CSV table of C-alpha atoms in Angstrom, one decimal:
chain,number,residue,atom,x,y,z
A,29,UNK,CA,4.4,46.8,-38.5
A,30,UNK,CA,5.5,50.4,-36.7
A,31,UNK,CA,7.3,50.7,-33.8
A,32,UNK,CA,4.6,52.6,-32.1
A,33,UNK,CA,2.4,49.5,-32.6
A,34,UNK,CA,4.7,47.2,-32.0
A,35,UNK,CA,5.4,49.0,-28.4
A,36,UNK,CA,1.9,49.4,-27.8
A,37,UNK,CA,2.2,45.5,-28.2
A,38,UNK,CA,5.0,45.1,-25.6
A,39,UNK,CA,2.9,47.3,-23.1
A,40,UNK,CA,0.2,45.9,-23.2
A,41,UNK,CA,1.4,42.3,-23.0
A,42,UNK,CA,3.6,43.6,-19.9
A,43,UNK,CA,-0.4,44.6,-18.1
A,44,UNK,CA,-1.5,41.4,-18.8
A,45,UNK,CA,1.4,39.6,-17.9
A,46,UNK,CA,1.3,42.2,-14.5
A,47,UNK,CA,-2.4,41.4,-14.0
A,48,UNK,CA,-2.1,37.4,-13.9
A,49,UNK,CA,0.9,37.5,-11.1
A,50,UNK,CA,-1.1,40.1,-8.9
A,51,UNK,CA,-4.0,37.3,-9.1
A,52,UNK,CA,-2.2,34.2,-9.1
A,53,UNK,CA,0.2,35.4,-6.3
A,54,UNK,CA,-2.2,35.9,-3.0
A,55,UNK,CA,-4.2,32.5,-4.4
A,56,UNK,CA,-1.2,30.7,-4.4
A,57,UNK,CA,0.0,31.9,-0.9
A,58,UNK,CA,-2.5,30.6,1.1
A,59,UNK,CA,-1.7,28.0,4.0
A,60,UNK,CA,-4.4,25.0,2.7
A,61,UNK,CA,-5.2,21.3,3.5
A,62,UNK,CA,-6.2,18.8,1.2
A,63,UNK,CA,-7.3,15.5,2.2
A,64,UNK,CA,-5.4,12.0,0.5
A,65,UNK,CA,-8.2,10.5,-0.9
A,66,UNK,CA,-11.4,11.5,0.3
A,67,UNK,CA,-12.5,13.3,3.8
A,68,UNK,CA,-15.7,11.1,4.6
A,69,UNK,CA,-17.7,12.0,7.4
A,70,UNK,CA,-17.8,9.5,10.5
A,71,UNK,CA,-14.6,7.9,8.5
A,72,UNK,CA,-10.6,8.4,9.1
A,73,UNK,CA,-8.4,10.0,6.7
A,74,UNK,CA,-4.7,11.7,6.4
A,75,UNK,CA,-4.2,15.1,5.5
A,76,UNK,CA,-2.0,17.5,4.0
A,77,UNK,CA,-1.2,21.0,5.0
A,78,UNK,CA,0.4,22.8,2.3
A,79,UNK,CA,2.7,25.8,3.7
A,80,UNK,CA,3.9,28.1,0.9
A,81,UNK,CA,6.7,30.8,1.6
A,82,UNK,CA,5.0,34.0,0.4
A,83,UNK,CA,8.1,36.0,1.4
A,84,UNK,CA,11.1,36.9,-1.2
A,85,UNK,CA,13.4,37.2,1.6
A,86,UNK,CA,12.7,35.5,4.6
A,87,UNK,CA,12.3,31.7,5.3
A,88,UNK,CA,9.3,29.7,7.4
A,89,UNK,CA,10.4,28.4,10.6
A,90,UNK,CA,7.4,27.4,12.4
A,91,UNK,CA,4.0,26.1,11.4
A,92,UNK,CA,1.0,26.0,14.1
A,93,UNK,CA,-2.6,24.5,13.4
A,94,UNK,CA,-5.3,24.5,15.6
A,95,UNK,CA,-7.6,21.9,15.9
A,96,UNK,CA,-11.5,23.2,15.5
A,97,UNK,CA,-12.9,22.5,19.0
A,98,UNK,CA,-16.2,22.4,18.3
A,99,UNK,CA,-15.4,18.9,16.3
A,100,UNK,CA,-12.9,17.5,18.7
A,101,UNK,CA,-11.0,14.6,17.0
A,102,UNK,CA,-10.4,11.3,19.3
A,103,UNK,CA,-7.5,10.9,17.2
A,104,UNK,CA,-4.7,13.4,15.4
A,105,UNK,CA,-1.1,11.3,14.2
A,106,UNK,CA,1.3,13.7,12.4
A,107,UNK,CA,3.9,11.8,10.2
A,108,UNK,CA,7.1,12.6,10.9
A,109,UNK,CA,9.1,15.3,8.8
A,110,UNK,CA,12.9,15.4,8.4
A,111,UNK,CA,14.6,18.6,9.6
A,112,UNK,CA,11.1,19.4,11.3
A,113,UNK,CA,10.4,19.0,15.1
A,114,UNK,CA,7.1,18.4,16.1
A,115,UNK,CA,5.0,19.5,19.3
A,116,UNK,CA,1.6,18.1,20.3
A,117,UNK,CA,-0.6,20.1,22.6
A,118,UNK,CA,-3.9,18.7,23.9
A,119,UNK,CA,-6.8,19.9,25.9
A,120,UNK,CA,-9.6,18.9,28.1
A,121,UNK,CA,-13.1,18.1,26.6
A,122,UNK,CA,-15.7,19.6,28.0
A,123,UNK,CA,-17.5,16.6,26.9
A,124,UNK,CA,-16.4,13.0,26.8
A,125,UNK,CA,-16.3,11.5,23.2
A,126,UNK,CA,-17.3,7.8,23.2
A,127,UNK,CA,-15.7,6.0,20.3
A,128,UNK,CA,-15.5,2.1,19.7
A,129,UNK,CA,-17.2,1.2,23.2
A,130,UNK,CA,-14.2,3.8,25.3
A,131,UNK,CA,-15.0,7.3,26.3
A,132,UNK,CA,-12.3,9.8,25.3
A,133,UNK,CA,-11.7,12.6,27.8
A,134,UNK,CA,-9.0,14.8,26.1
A,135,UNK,CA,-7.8,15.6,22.7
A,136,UNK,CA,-5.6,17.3,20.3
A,137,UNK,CA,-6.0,21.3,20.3
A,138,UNK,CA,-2.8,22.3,18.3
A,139,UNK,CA,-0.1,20.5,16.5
A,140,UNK,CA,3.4,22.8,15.6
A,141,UNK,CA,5.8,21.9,13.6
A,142,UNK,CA,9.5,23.9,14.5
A,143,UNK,CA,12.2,23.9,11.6
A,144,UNK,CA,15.2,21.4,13.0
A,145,UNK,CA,17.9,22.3,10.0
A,146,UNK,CA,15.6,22.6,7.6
A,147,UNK,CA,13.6,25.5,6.6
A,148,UNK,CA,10.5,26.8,3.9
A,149,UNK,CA,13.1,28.7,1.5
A,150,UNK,CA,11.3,31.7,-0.9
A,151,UNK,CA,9.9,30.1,-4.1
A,152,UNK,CA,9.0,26.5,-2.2
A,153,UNK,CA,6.6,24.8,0.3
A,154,UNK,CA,6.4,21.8,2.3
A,155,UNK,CA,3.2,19.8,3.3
A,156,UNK,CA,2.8,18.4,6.7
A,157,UNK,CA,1.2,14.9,7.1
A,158,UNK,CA,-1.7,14.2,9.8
A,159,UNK,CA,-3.4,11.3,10.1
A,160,UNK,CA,-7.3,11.9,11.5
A,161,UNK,CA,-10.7,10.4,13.0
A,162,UNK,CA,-12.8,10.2,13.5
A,163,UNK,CA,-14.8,12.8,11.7
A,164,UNK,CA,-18.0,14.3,12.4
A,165,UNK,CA,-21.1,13.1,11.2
A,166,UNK,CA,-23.6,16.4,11.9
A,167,UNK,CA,-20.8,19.3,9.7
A,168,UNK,CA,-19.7,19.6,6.5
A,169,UNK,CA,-16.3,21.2,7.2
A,170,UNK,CA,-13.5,21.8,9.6
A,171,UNK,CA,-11.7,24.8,9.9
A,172,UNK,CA,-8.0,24.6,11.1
A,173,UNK,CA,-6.5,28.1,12.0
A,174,UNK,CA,-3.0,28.2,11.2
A,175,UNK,CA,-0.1,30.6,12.3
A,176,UNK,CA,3.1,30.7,9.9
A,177,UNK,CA,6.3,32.3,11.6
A,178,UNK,CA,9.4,33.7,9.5
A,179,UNK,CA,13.0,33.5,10.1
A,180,UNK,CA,12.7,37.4,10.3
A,181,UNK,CA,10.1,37.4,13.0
A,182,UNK,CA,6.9,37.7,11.0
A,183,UNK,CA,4.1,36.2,11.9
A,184,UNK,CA,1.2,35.5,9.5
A,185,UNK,CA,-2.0,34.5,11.1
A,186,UNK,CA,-4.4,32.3,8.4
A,187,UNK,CA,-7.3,32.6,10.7
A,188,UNK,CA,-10.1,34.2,9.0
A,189,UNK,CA,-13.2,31.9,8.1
A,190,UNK,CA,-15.2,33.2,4.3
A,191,UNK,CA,-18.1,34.4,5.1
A,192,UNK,CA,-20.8,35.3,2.4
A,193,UNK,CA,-18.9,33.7,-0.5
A,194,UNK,CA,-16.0,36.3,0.0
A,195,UNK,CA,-12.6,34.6,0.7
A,196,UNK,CA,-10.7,36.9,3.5
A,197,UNK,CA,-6.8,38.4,3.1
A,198,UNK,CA,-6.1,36.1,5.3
A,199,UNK,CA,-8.0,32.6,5.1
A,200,UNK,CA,-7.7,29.9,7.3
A,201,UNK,CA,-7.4,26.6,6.2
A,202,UNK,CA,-11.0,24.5,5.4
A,203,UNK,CA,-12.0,20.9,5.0
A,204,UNK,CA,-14.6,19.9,3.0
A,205,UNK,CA,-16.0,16.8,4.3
A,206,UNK,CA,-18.2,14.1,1.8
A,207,UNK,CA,-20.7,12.1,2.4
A,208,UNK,CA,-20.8,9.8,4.7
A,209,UNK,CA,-19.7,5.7,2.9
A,210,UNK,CA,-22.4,3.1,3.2
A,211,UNK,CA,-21.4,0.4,5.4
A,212,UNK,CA,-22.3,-3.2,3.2
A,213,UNK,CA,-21.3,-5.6,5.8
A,214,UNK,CA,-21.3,-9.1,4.0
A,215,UNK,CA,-22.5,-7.8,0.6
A,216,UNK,CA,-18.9,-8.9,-1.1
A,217,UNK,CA,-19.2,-11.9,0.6
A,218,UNK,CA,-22.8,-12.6,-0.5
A,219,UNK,CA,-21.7,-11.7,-4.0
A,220,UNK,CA,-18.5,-14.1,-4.3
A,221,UNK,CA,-21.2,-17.1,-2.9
A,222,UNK,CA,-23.2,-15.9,-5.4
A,223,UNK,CA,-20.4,-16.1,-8.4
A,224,UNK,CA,-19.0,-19.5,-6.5
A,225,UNK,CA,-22.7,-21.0,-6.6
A,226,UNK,CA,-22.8,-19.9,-10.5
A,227,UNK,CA,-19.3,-21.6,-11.3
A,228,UNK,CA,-20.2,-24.4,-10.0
A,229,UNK,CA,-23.7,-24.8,-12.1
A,230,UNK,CA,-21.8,-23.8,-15.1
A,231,UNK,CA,-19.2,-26.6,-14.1
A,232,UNK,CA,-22.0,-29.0,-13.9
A,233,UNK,CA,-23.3,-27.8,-17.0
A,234,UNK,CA,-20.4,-27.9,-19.0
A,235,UNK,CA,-19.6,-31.6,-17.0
A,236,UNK,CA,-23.0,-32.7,-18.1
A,237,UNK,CA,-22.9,-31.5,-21.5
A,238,UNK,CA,-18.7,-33.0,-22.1
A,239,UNK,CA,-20.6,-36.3,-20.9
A,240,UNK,CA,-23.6,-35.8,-23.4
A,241,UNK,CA,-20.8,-35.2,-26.4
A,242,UNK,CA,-19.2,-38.4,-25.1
A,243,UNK,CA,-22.2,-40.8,-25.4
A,244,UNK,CA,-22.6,-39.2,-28.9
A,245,UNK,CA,-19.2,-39.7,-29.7
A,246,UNK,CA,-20.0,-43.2,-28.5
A,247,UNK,CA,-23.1,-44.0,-30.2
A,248,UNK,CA,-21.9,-42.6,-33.3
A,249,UNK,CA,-18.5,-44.7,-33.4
A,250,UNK,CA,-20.6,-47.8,-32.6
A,251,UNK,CA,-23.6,-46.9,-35.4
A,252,UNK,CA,-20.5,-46.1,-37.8
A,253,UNK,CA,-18.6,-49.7,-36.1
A,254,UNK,CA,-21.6,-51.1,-37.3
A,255,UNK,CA,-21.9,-49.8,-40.1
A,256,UNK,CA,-18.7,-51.3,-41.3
A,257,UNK,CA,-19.2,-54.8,-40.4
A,258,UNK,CA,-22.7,-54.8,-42.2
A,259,UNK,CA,-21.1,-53.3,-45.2
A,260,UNK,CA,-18.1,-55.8,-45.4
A,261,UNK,CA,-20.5,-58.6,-45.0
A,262,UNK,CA,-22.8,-57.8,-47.6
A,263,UNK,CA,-19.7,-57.5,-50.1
A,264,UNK,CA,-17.9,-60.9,-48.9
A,265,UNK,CA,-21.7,-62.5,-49.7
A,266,UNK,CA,-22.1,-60.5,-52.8
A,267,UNK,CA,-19.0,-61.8,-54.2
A,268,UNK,CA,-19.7,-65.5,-53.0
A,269,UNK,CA,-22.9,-64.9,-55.1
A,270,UNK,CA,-21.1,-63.3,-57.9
A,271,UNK,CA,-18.1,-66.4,-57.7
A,272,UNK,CA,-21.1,-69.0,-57.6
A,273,UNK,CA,-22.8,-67.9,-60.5
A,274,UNK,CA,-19.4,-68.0,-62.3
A,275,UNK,CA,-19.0,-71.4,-61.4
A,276,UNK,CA,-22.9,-72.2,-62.5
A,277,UNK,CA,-22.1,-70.6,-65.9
A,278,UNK,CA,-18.9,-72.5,-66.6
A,279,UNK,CA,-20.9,-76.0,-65.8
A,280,UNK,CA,-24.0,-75.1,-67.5
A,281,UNK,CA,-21.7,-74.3,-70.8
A,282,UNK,CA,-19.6,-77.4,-70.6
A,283,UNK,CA,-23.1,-80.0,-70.6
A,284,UNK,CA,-24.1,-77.9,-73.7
A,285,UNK,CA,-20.7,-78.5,-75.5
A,286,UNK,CA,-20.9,-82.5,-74.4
């Protein structure tokens, strides 16, 4: 192989290489949130957001997500986060929510998390925890704007919603929310009467059927019993006979001799 071909190799492989970190690198930048487990509408469920550090030289500091207001949730719980402090802002609803039988009159609006000796370096991220409910029934996502501040000032806004299939610069974090779990009050119960009630006529089956083998057992040992005795009879007469007509013989020879 040439050099000229073998740099027209190198080059070429330096493009592609080029190519893949320009469309890796915004991808993998974006603040996101992922549920653990599933997101079920009407249902509770934690979540993660992911914060990345898209910076080479400058570290996150604070994290701020906003709770969509047009899905208030009754109920926001972040999990605590060593080296993090964490700040919980709520709001006025316009109007109540009602959930299990109590109306709810406020709720969360924003939750920030401020570094407290720790920070997002360059080349890491850090998920923050939330525990949530309950979720709406009539949409199938949440949108959570987030704001990401550096230890250099910068501030990063993920705010933008897609719109026409199109993913903005500068996304903001969305939750896709499945269908809603069907509710089958009794059904396991139902179902382990069920199995209990078939145990228990297999029992009796397999009770009735030792029982049967048993009387078998019986009636053959007592058939084969007498089986025996009727046997061993026959032969003690049999050789009775057999000794008699010995006996007869010997007689009836001696009157011949005399």
């Amino acid at each position: 192989m040439s050099a000229t071909n073998v740099s027209r190799i190198a080059i070429a492989a330096g493009v592609a290489a080029s190519t893949v970190l320009l469309l890796a690198g915004p991808a993998a930048a974006h603040v996101s949130v992922q549920p653990q487990g599933e997101a079920a509408k009407g249902g509770y469920a934690t979540l993660n957001f992911k914060v990345p550090n898209e910076r080479d030289k400058a570290s996150t500091v604070k994290v701020e997500v906003n709770f969509p207001a047009d899905h208030p949730l009754s109920s926001v719980t972040p999990e605590a986060v060593p080296g993090w402090k964490i700040a919980i802002t709520k709001g006025k609803l316009d109007k109540p929510l009602e959930v299990h039988g109590k109306k709810i009159t406020e709720a969360v609006t924003k939750v920030t998390w401020t570094a407290d000796g720790s920070k997002i370096a360059p080349g890491y991220f850090q998920q923050f925890p939330v525990s949530v409910g309950q979720l709406p029934e009539d949409a199938d996502q949440l949108v959570f704007k987030a704001i990401q501040t550096y230890d250099n000032k910068e501030v990063v806004r993920w705010i933008e919603e897609p719109k026409g299939g199109e993913e903005p610069d500068s996304p903001a974090p969305v939750l896709k929310l499945t269908a809603a779990t069907e509710d089958h009050h009794g059904g396991a119960a139902d179902k382990a009467g069920d199995d209990d009630s078939e145990a228990d006529h297999n029992a009796d089956d397999q009770a009735a059927s030792a029982e049967g083998d048993k009387k078998d057992t019986h009636a053959a040992s007592s058939s084969s019993s007498s089986s025996d005795t009727t046997a061993r009879t026959l032969g003690i007469i049999g050789i009775l006979i057999g000794i008699a007509g010995v006996a007869f013989g010997v007689l009836a020879g001696r009157r011949r001799t005399a």
